[in-house]
């Protein structure tokens, strides 16, 4: 077993999923383009795709409060990993899915992981989806992550997605799409922090097709040094529905942030709101924390830590 | 002598906002500063905290010249400041802020005890964010709690009563009347409220960037307006 989980792997797994040990519930661990550990449960089956790289995850109807972990780690410089993961969530099932990708690149070739995640929720299903992206390593090879998330919500189902990318990813283009039937709810909260010459772009595209579909998209980001971020959000209200999207960014140094909100109402009962704010850390926030004895640097760190919580 | 201000001048846009201020404050005193809006009270407080730097003059704490020290170093020397307009944050909770104020690990229970002392039902608040969802009065109390937790040698409150409705104000007054329980050390409180002035050891009256008068609350109130109705102070001085 040459593919055993070593120390670097463990640390990467810890960063993206807070997993010190093998997780409870079902899991599939992918390392350098190959699945290396898998466990299924009575209610959750994981099957390797035969037509392309990736897995199908089947959750039986009425499954209650089970965990599914599908972490990906890349430690091989120069690897470009593309994977398709499809989640089929049965009626009224309620599960927590923890995904994420950690790249450790000590060399000068680019390492890339493009994960295409599709979620098919049957009537009344509920999913909480947590995704963390993290990069590290001393090499000048880039660490690139381009996730695509597609969410298909049948009547009465809901999905809550939390994504975060705080450190070490040089380039990312994140696309998130949703198609919502009646009485569904899609909540997205995204946290991004970029440094150096990093680049991050996120694109949301949500179609509110059913009556009483609703979505809430929140993006909090911090762009520092020479990094660049783009936030694009397109929401279409095609029925009596509700949408709220907000983009809130802190910029520092020479960073650039562009927010492009787009809301389209194709129905007179659609209620769509977008808020966007970009600015540097408020001087009065720094001053307040400094009056408590924090140095300017410590104050800034606390403000950012809170902001990205 | 805890604090000495020597010949402090602060001028902006050709206006003397502080015009040669000299002031000594003794250790352990409870001193109130009053005077009309725009007379320079907040500016004076900010100069003591280091948020503004005077054009000339010296700020001396415990015999040490701190005029050039930045805010955080003054905080470490034992100066604490409650803002007239409390600052709001995104994502920082009341508990976070209280922990930072205490400069040590405090338990939620300790945080709650401090919040109770400023009249906030602690359990409901401790995990809330210090953001715009809190009312002005709530933010003011949290501001006072952060300052109280620091246990500084010198604590400055800038109009703690501002933005607080009358009902809450009565509670808040009790907080200050029991101040010795919360804050040990010297207190400077900027206020227009007679009840606050009454509990001060001395009251400093400012007008147009100058110290006009120092005395007891009775002396100041009688001299300036001839009666002691607090709400009339401002109008009379304008
Ligand atoms: N940095 C500044 N630049 C210009 N004007 C200022 C500045 N700081 C204070 N002032 C002005 O100085 C005056 C005194 O302000 P302040 O100290 O806030 O008064 P008070 O607290 O007594 O109401 C006000 O007219 C205010 O607008
Ligand atoms: Mg003022």
Coordinates of C-alpha atoms and ligand atoms in Angstrom, one line a residue:
Chain A
X1 CA 0.0 0.0 0.0
X2 CA 2.2 2.8 -1.3
X3 CA -0.8 5.2 -1.3
X4 CA -1.2 5.3 2.5
X5 CA -2.0 8.6 4.1
X6 CA 1.2 10.4 5.1
X7 CA 1.9 13.4 7.3
X8 CA 1.4 16.1 4.6
X9 CA -1.8 14.4 3.5
X10 CA -3.1 14.4 7.1
X11 CA -2.3 18.1 7.4
X12 CA -4.0 18.9 4.1
X13 CA -7.0 16.9 5.2
X14 CA -7.1 18.8 8.4
X15 CA -7.1 22.1 6.6
X16 CA -9.9 21.3 4.3
X17 CA -12.2 19.2 6.5
X18 CA -11.0 19.5 10.1
X19 CA -10.5 15.7 9.9
X20 CA -7.7 14.6 12.2
X21 CA -9.0 11.0 11.9
X22 CA -10.9 8.9 9.5
X23 CA -14.4 10.5 9.4
X24 CA -17.7 9.0 10.6
X25 CA -20.2 8.2 8.0
X26 CA -19.5 7.6 4.3
X27 CA -16.4 8.9 2.7
X28 CA -14.2 8.9 -0.4
X29 CA -10.7 10.3 -0.2
X30 CA -9.1 11.1 -3.5
X31 CA -5.3 11.7 -3.7
X32 CA -3.4 12.8 -6.9
X33 CA -6.2 11.8 -9.2
X34 CA -7.1 8.5 -7.6
X35 CA -9.5 7.3 -5.0
X36 CA -7.5 5.9 -2.1
X37 CA -10.0 5.2 0.7
X38 CA -13.7 4.7 0.6
X39 CA -16.5 3.7 3.0
X40 CA -20.2 3.3 2.3
X41 CA -23.0 3.0 4.8
X42 CA -26.4 1.3 4.8
X43 CA -28.0 4.5 3.5
X44 CA -25.2 6.0 1.4
X45 CA -23.6 4.3 -1.5
X46 CA -20.6 5.6 -3.5
X47 CA -19.9 4.2 -7.0
X48 CA -17.0 5.0 -9.3
X49 CA -18.0 6.4 -12.6
X50 CA -17.1 4.3 -15.6
X51 CA -17.4 6.9 -18.4
X52 CA -15.3 9.6 -16.8
X53 CA -13.3 10.2 -13.7
X54 CA -15.4 10.7 -10.6
X55 CA -18.1 9.1 -8.4
X56 CA -21.8 8.9 -8.0
X57 CA -23.1 9.3 -4.5
X58 CA -26.5 7.8 -3.7
X59 CA -28.4 8.8 -0.6
X60 CA -31.5 6.7 0.2
X61 CA -34.7 8.5 0.9
X62 CA -35.4 9.5 4.5
X63 CA -31.8 9.2 5.5
X64 CA -31.4 11.3 8.6
X65 CA -28.4 13.4 9.6
X66 CA -25.6 11.4 8.0
X67 CA -22.2 12.7 7.0
X68 CA -20.5 12.3 3.7
X69 CA -16.9 13.4 3.3
X70 CA -15.3 13.6 -0.1
X71 CA -11.9 15.4 0.3
X72 CA -9.4 15.7 -2.5
X73 CA -5.7 16.2 -1.9
X74 CA -3.0 16.9 -4.4
X75 CA 0.7 16.7 -3.5
X76 CA 2.1 15.9 -7.0
X77 CA 3.4 19.0 -8.8
X78 CA 2.2 19.3 -12.4
X79 CA -0.9 17.2 -11.9
X80 CA -4.1 18.4 -13.5
X81 CA -7.0 16.6 -11.9
X82 CA -10.6 16.7 -13.3
X83 CA -13.3 15.0 -11.4
X84 CA -17.1 14.7 -11.7
X85 CA -19.0 14.0 -8.5
X86 CA -22.7 13.6 -8.7
X87 CA -24.9 13.5 -5.6
X88 CA -28.3 11.9 -5.8
X89 CA -30.2 12.8 -2.7
X90 CA -33.4 10.8 -2.1
X91 CA -36.7 12.2 -0.9
X92 CA -36.7 13.8 2.5
X93 CA -33.1 12.8 3.2
X94 CA -31.1 15.1 5.4
X95 CA -27.3 15.0 5.0
X96 CA -24.2 17.0 5.6
X97 CA -21.6 16.8 2.8
X98 CA -18.1 18.0 3.4
X99 CA -16.0 18.5 0.3
X100 CA -12.8 20.4 -0.2
X101 CA -9.5 20.3 -1.9
X102 CA -6.0 20.9 -0.5
X103 CA -3.0 21.3 -2.8
X104 CA 0.5 21.0 -1.6
X105 CA 2.9 22.1 -4.3
X106 CA 6.6 22.3 -3.5
X107 CA 7.8 22.4 -7.1
X108 CA 7.5 24.7 -10.1
X109 CA 4.9 23.0 -12.2
X110 CA 1.3 24.0 -11.8
X111 CA -1.1 21.8 -9.9
X112 CA -4.8 22.0 -10.7
X113 CA -8.0 20.5 -9.5
X114 CA -11.3 21.0 -11.3
X115 CA -14.2 19.5 -9.4
X116 CA -17.5 19.4 -11.1
X117 CA -20.1 18.8 -8.4
X118 CA -23.7 18.2 -9.3
X119 CA -26.5 17.9 -6.7
X120 CA -29.8 16.4 -7.5
X121 CA -32.2 16.8 -4.6
X122 CA -35.5 15.0 -4.6
X123 CA -38.7 16.4 -3.0
X124 CA -38.1 17.5 0.6
X125 CA -34.4 16.7 0.7
X126 CA -32.1 18.9 2.8
X127 CA -28.4 19.2 2.3
X128 CA -25.7 21.2 4.0
X129 CA -22.7 21.4 1.8
X130 CA -19.4 22.6 3.1
X131 CA -16.5 23.2 0.8
X132 CA -13.0 24.4 1.7
X133 CA -10.2 25.2 -0.6
X134 CA -6.6 25.5 0.6
X135 CA -3.2 25.6 -1.0
X136 CA 0.3 25.4 0.5
X137 CA 3.9 24.5 -0.4
X138 CA 7.1 26.3 -1.2
X139 CA 7.2 25.8 -5.0
X140 CA 6.5 28.5 -7.6
X141 CA 4.2 26.1 -9.4
X142 CA 0.7 27.5 -9.3
X143 CA -2.1 26.0 -7.2
X144 CA -5.3 26.2 -9.3
X145 CA -8.8 25.3 -8.3
X146 CA -11.8 25.7 -10.6
X147 CA -14.9 24.2 -9.0
X148 CA -18.2 24.0 -10.7
X149 CA -21.3 23.4 -8.5
X150 CA -24.7 22.7 -10.0
X151 CA -27.7 22.4 -7.8
X152 CA -31.1 21.0 -9.0
X153 CA -33.7 21.4 -6.3
X154 CA -37.0 19.5 -6.6
X155 CA -40.1 20.8 -4.8
X156 CA -39.7 21.5 -1.1
X157 CA -36.0 20.7 -1.0
X158 CA -33.2 23.0 0.2
X159 CA -29.4 23.2 0.0
X160 CA -27.2 25.4 2.0
X161 CA -23.7 25.8 0.7
X162 CA -20.7 27.2 2.6
X163 CA -17.5 27.7 0.6
X164 CA -14.3 29.2 1.8
X165 CA -10.9 29.8 0.3
X166 CA -8.7 31.6 2.7
X167 CA -5.2 30.7 1.8
X168 CA -2.7 29.6 -0.8
X169 CA -4.8 29.3 -4.0
X170 CA -3.3 31.2 -6.9
X171 CA -6.1 31.1 -9.3
X172 CA -9.7 30.1 -9.0
X173 CA -12.8 30.4 -11.2
X174 CA -15.8 29.2 -9.3
X175 CA -19.1 28.7 -11.0
X176 CA -22.2 27.9 -9.1
X177 CA -25.5 27.3 -10.8
X178 CA -28.9 26.6 -9.3
X179 CA -32.3 25.6 -10.8
X180 CA -35.1 25.8 -8.2
X181 CA -38.5 24.4 -8.3
X182 CA -41.4 25.4 -6.1
X183 CA -40.9 25.9 -2.3
X184 CA -37.2 25.5 -2.5
X185 CA -34.4 27.4 -0.8
X186 CA -30.8 27.7 -2.0
X187 CA -28.5 29.5 0.4
X188 CA -24.9 30.2 -0.5
X189 CA -22.3 31.8 1.7
X190 CA -18.8 32.3 0.3
X191 CA -15.6 33.5 1.8
X192 CA -12.6 34.4 -0.1
X193 CA -9.3 35.9 0.8
X194 CA -6.6 36.5 -1.8
X195 CA -2.9 37.5 -1.5
X196 CA 0.1 38.2 -3.7
X197 CA -0.9 38.0 -7.4
X198 CA -3.8 35.6 -6.8
X199 CA -6.8 35.7 -8.9
X200 CA -10.3 34.7 -8.0
X201 CA -13.5 34.9 -9.9
X202 CA -16.9 33.6 -8.7
X203 CA -20.0 33.4 -10.9
X204 CA -23.4 32.6 -9.6
X205 CA -26.3 31.8 -11.8
X206 CA -29.5 31.0 -10.1
X207 CA -32.9 30.3 -11.9
X208 CA -35.9 30.7 -9.6
X209 CA -38.4 28.7 -11.6
X210 CA -41.0 27.5 -9.1
X211 CA -43.4 29.4 -7.0
X212 CA -41.9 30.4 -3.6
X213 CA -38.4 29.5 -4.6
X214 CA -35.9 31.6 -2.7
X215 CA -32.2 32.1 -2.7
X216 CA -29.8 34.0 -0.5
X217 CA -26.3 34.5 -1.8
X218 CA -23.7 36.1 0.5
X219 CA -20.1 36.7 -0.5
X220 CA -17.6 38.1 1.9
X221 CA -14.1 38.7 0.5
X222 CA -10.8 40.3 1.4
X223 CA -8.4 41.2 -1.4
X224 CA -4.9 42.1 -0.4
X225 CA -1.5 43.0 -2.1
X226 CA -1.7 42.7 -5.9
X227 CA -4.6 40.2 -6.0
X228 CA -7.7 40.5 -8.1
X229 CA -11.3 39.4 -7.5
X230 CA -14.4 39.3 -9.6
X231 CA -17.8 38.7 -8.3
X232 CA -20.6 38.0 -10.8
X233 CA -24.1 37.1 -9.7
X234 CA -27.0 36.5 -12.1
X235 CA -30.3 35.8 -10.6
X236 CA -33.5 35.2 -12.6
X237 CA -36.9 35.4 -11.0
X238 CA -39.2 33.4 -13.3
X239 CA -42.1 33.0 -10.9
X240 CA -43.3 34.4 -7.6
X241 CA -40.0 34.1 -5.7
X242 CA -37.5 35.9 -3.5
X243 CA -33.8 36.5 -3.9
X244 CA -31.2 38.4 -1.9
X245 CA -27.6 38.6 -3.0
X246 CA -24.9 40.6 -1.2
X247 CA -21.3 41.1 -2.0
X248 CA -19.2 42.7 0.7
X249 CA -15.5 43.1 0.0
X250 CA -12.5 44.6 1.9
X251 CA -9.6 45.8 -0.3
X252 CA -6.1 46.5 0.8
X253 CA -2.8 47.6 -0.9
X254 CA -3.1 47.4 -4.7
X255 CA -5.8 44.8 -4.8
X256 CA -8.8 45.1 -7.2
X257 CA -12.3 43.9 -6.8
X258 CA -15.1 44.1 -9.3
X259 CA -18.7 43.2 -8.4
X260 CA -21.2 42.8 -11.1
X261 CA -24.7 42.1 -9.9
X262 CA -27.4 41.2 -12.3
X263 CA -31.0 40.5 -11.3
X264 CA -33.7 39.8 -13.8
X265 CA -37.3 39.6 -13.0
X266 CA -39.4 37.7 -15.5
X267 CA -42.5 37.7 -13.3
X268 CA -44.3 40.6 -11.6
X269 CA -44.2 38.7 -8.3
X270 CA -40.5 38.3 -8.3
X271 CA -38.8 40.1 -5.5
X272 CA -35.1 40.4 -6.1
X273 CA -32.5 42.4 -4.1
X274 CA -28.8 42.9 -4.6
X275 CA -26.4 44.7 -2.3
X276 CA -22.7 45.3 -3.0
X277 CA -20.1 47.1 -1.0
X278 CA -16.4 47.4 -1.5
X279 CA -14.0 49.4 0.6
X280 CA -11.0 49.5 2.8
X281 CA -11.2 48.6 6.5
X282 CA -13.0 51.5 8.2
X283 CA -10.5 53.7 10.1
X284 CA -12.7 54.0 13.1
X285 CA -12.8 50.1 13.5
X286 CA -9.0 50.1 13.6
X287 CA -9.0 53.0 16.1
X288 CA -11.6 51.3 18.4
X289 CA -9.5 48.1 18.6
X290 CA -6.3 50.1 19.1
X291 CA -8.0 51.9 22.1
X292 CA -8.4 48.4 23.5
X293 CA -4.6 47.9 23.3
X294 CA -4.3 46.1 20.0
X295 CA -1.6 47.2 17.6
X296 CA -2.7 48.4 14.1
X297 CA -1.7 45.0 12.7
X298 CA -3.5 43.0 15.3
X299 CA -6.6 45.2 14.9
X300 CA -6.6 44.5 11.2
X301 CA -6.2 40.8 11.7
X302 CA -9.2 40.7 14.1
X303 CA -11.4 42.8 11.8
X304 CA -10.6 40.4 8.9
X305 CA -11.0 37.3 11.0
X306 CA -14.5 38.5 12.1
X307 CA -15.4 39.6 8.6
X308 CA -14.6 36.2 7.2
X309 CA -16.1 34.2 10.0
Chain B
X1 CA -1.1 63.9 39.4
X2 CA -2.3 61.3 36.9
X3 CA -2.9 63.4 33.8
X4 CA -1.5 66.8 32.8
X5 CA -2.4 68.7 29.7
X6 CA -0.1 71.5 29.0
X7 CA -0.8 74.3 26.5
X8 CA -2.8 72.1 24.1
X9 CA -3.7 73.8 20.9
X10 CA -5.6 72.2 18.0
X11 CA -6.5 74.2 14.9
X12 CA -8.3 73.1 11.8
X13 CA -9.5 75.2 8.9
X14 CA -8.3 78.4 10.6
X15 CA -10.5 77.6 13.6
X16 CA -9.0 77.2 17.1
X17 CA -10.8 74.1 18.1
X18 CA -8.7 73.8 21.3
X19 CA -7.2 77.0 22.4
X20 CA -4.4 76.6 24.9
X21 CA -5.9 74.0 27.2
X22 CA -4.2 73.5 30.6
X23 CA -5.6 70.9 32.9
X24 CA -4.5 68.6 35.8
X25 CA -6.4 65.6 36.8
X26 CA -5.7 63.9 40.1
X27 CA -5.5 60.1 40.7
X28 CA -8.8 58.5 41.6
X29 CA -10.9 61.6 40.7
X30 CA -14.3 61.5 38.9
X31 CA -14.2 64.5 36.6
X32 CA -17.0 65.7 34.3
X33 CA -16.5 67.9 31.3
X34 CA -19.5 69.8 30.0
X35 CA -20.2 72.6 27.6
X36 CA -22.1 73.3 24.4
X37 CA -21.9 71.2 21.2
X38 CA -18.8 72.1 19.2
X39 CA -16.9 73.5 22.2
X40 CA -14.1 70.9 21.7
X41 CA -14.9 68.3 24.4
X42 CA -14.6 65.3 22.1
X43 CA -11.5 66.6 20.5
X44 CA -9.9 67.0 23.9
X45 CA -10.8 63.4 24.8
X46 CA -9.4 62.2 21.5
X47 CA -6.2 64.1 22.2
X48 CA -5.8 62.3 25.5
X49 CA -6.4 58.9 23.9
X50 CA -4.1 59.7 21.0
X51 CA -6.7 59.6 18.3
X52 CA -5.9 63.2 17.4
X53 CA -2.5 64.8 17.9
X54 CA -2.3 68.4 19.1
X55 CA -0.6 71.0 17.0
X56 CA 1.3 72.1 20.1
X57 CA 1.3 71.3 23.8
X58 CA 2.0 68.2 25.8
X59 CA 0.0 65.3 27.3
X60 CA 1.6 63.9 30.4
X61 CA 0.6 60.6 32.1
X62 CA 2.1 59.8 35.4
X63 CA 4.9 62.2 34.7
X64 CA 5.7 60.7 31.4
X65 CA 5.3 62.7 28.1
X66 CA 3.0 60.6 25.9
X67 CA 2.2 63.3 23.4
X68 CA 3.9 61.3 20.6
X69 CA 2.7 57.8 21.6
X70 CA 0.2 56.0 19.3
X71 CA -3.2 54.9 20.5
X72 CA -2.4 51.3 21.4
X73 CA 0.6 52.2 23.5
X74 CA -1.4 54.7 25.4
X75 CA -4.0 52.0 25.9
X76 CA -1.3 49.8 27.3
X77 CA -0.3 52.5 29.7
X78 CA -3.8 52.5 31.1
X79 CA -6.0 54.9 29.1
X80 CA -9.4 53.7 28.0
X81 CA -11.9 55.5 25.9
X82 CA -15.7 55.0 25.3
X83 CA -16.7 56.6 22.0
X84 CA -19.5 59.0 21.7
X85 CA -20.6 57.1 18.6
X86 CA -19.8 53.4 19.2
X87 CA -18.1 51.7 16.2
X88 CA -19.9 48.9 14.4
X89 CA -18.2 45.8 12.9
X90 CA -19.1 42.9 10.7
X91 CA -18.7 39.4 12.1
X92 CA -17.1 40.5 15.4
X93 CA -19.3 39.4 18.3
X94 CA -19.8 41.1 21.6
X95 CA -17.9 38.2 23.2
X96 CA -15.0 38.7 20.8
X97 CA -14.9 42.4 21.6
X98 CA -15.1 41.8 25.3
X99 CA -12.2 39.3 25.1
X100 CA -10.1 41.8 23.2
X101 CA -10.9 44.5 25.8
X102 CA -10.0 42.2 28.7
X103 CA -6.7 41.4 26.9
X104 CA -6.9 37.9 28.3
X105 CA -9.0 34.8 28.0
X106 CA -12.3 35.4 29.7
X107 CA -15.1 33.0 30.0
X108 CA -18.6 33.6 28.6
X109 CA -19.8 33.7 32.2
X110 CA -17.4 36.6 33.0
X111 CA -18.4 38.4 29.8
X112 CA -22.1 38.0 30.8
X113 CA -21.4 39.4 34.3
X114 CA -19.9 42.5 32.7
X115 CA -22.9 42.9 30.4
X116 CA -25.3 42.5 33.3
X117 CA -23.5 45.4 35.1
X118 CA -24.3 47.7 32.2
X119 CA -27.9 46.5 32.1
X120 CA -27.9 44.1 29.2
X121 CA -29.6 40.8 29.6
X122 CA -26.4 39.0 28.9
X123 CA -27.3 35.6 27.5
X124 CA -29.2 37.1 24.6
X125 CA -26.3 39.3 23.7
X126 CA -23.0 37.7 24.2
X127 CA -22.9 35.9 20.8
X128 CA -24.5 38.7 18.8
X129 CA -22.5 40.6 16.3
X130 CA -21.6 44.2 17.1
X131 CA -23.3 45.5 14.0
X132 CA -26.2 47.7 12.9
X133 CA -28.8 45.2 14.1
X134 CA -28.2 46.5 17.7
X135 CA -29.9 49.7 18.8
X136 CA -28.0 52.8 19.7
X137 CA -28.6 52.3 23.3
X138 CA -27.4 48.7 23.2
X139 CA -24.3 49.7 21.3
X140 CA -23.6 52.4 24.0
X141 CA -23.9 49.8 26.8
X142 CA -21.6 47.4 25.0
X143 CA -19.2 50.3 24.5
X144 CA -19.3 51.0 28.3
X145 CA -18.8 47.3 29.0
X146 CA -15.7 47.0 26.8
X147 CA -14.2 50.0 28.7
X148 CA -15.2 48.7 32.1
X149 CA -13.5 45.3 31.4
X150 CA -10.2 47.0 30.7
X151 CA -9.9 48.2 34.2
X152 CA -7.8 51.1 33.1
X153 CA -6.1 53.7 35.2
X154 CA -7.9 56.5 33.3
X155 CA -11.2 55.9 31.6
X156 CA -12.8 58.5 29.4
X157 CA -16.5 58.4 28.5
X158 CA -17.7 60.6 25.7
X159 CA -21.4 61.4 26.2
X160 CA -22.5 58.0 27.5
X161 CA -26.1 59.2 27.6
X162 CA -26.2 60.3 24.0
X163 CA -28.7 58.3 21.9
X164 CA -30.2 56.6 24.9
X165 CA -33.9 56.9 25.5
X166 CA -35.1 58.4 28.8
X167 CA -36.2 55.0 30.2
X168 CA -32.8 53.4 29.5
X169 CA -31.1 56.5 30.7
X170 CA -32.4 56.0 34.3
X171 CA -30.8 52.6 34.3
X172 CA -27.6 53.9 32.8
X173 CA -27.3 56.6 35.5
X174 CA -27.4 53.8 38.1
X175 CA -24.5 52.2 36.2
X176 CA -22.5 55.4 36.6
X177 CA -23.7 56.0 40.2
X178 CA -22.3 52.5 41.0
X179 CA -19.3 53.3 38.9
X180 CA -16.8 52.5 41.6
X181 CA -18.0 48.9 41.3
X182 CA -17.2 48.7 37.6
X183 CA -14.3 51.0 37.1
X184 CA -11.4 51.5 39.4
X185 CA -9.2 54.4 38.8
X186 CA -9.7 57.9 37.4
X187 CA -12.7 58.8 35.3
X188 CA -13.3 61.6 32.9
X189 CA -16.9 61.8 31.6
X190 CA -18.2 64.2 29.0
X191 CA -21.8 64.8 29.7
X192 CA -24.7 67.3 29.6
X193 CA -26.7 65.4 32.2
X194 CA -27.1 67.1 35.5
X195 CA -27.4 63.7 37.3
X196 CA -24.0 62.7 35.9
X197 CA -22.5 66.1 36.8
X198 CA -23.8 65.7 40.3
X199 CA -21.9 62.6 41.0
X200 CA -18.6 64.1 39.7
X201 CA -15.9 65.4 42.1
X202 CA -15.4 68.3 39.8
X203 CA -17.0 69.7 36.7
X204 CA -15.1 71.4 33.9
X205 CA -17.0 73.8 31.7
X206 CA -15.7 74.2 28.2
X207 CA -16.6 77.0 25.7
X208 CA -15.2 77.7 22.3
X209 CA -12.1 75.6 22.8
X210 CA -11.2 77.0 26.2
X211 CA -11.7 75.9 29.8
X212 CA -14.1 78.5 31.1
X213 CA -14.6 77.3 34.6
X214 CA -13.8 74.5 37.0
X215 CA -16.0 73.8 40.1
X216 CA -18.6 71.6 41.6
X217 CA -21.6 70.8 39.6
X218 CA -23.7 73.2 41.7
X219 CA -21.3 76.1 41.1
X220 CA -21.1 75.4 37.3
X221 CA -24.8 75.0 36.8
X222 CA -25.6 78.1 38.9
X223 CA -23.0 80.3 37.3
X224 CA -24.0 79.5 33.8
X225 CA -27.7 79.5 33.9
X226 CA -28.9 80.5 37.3
X227 CA -30.9 77.3 37.8
X228 CA -30.1 73.7 37.7
X229 CA -32.3 72.3 35.0
X230 CA -29.9 70.2 33.1
X231 CA -31.6 70.3 29.8
X232 CA -31.3 74.0 29.6
X233 CA -27.5 74.1 29.9
X234 CA -27.0 73.8 26.2
X235 CA -29.5 76.4 25.1
X236 CA -28.2 78.9 27.7
X237 CA -24.7 78.5 26.6
X238 CA -25.3 78.8 22.9
Ligands
LIG1 N1 -10.3 67.2 12.3 C1 -11.1 68.2 12.3 N2 -11.2 69.0 11.2 C2 -12.1 70.0 11.2 N3 -12.9 70.4 12.2 C3 -12.9 69.6 13.3 C4 -12.0 68.5 13.4 N4 -12.2 67.9 14.6 C5 -13.1 68.7 15.2 N5 -13.6 69.7 14.4 C6 -14.5 70.7 14.8 O1 -14.2 71.2 16.0 C7 -15.4 71.5 16.8 C8 -15.3 70.8 18.1 O2 -15.7 69.5 17.9 P1 -15.9 68.5 19.1 O3 -14.6 68.3 19.8 O4 -16.5 67.2 18.5 O5 -17.0 69.2 20.0 P2 -17.9 68.7 21.2 O6 -17.5 67.3 21.5 O7 -17.7 69.6 22.3 O8 -19.3 68.8 20.7 C9 -16.6 71.2 15.9 O9 -17.0 72.3 15.3 C10 -16.0 70.2 14.9 O10 -16.6 70.3 13.7
LIG2 MG1 -18.6 65.5 21.3

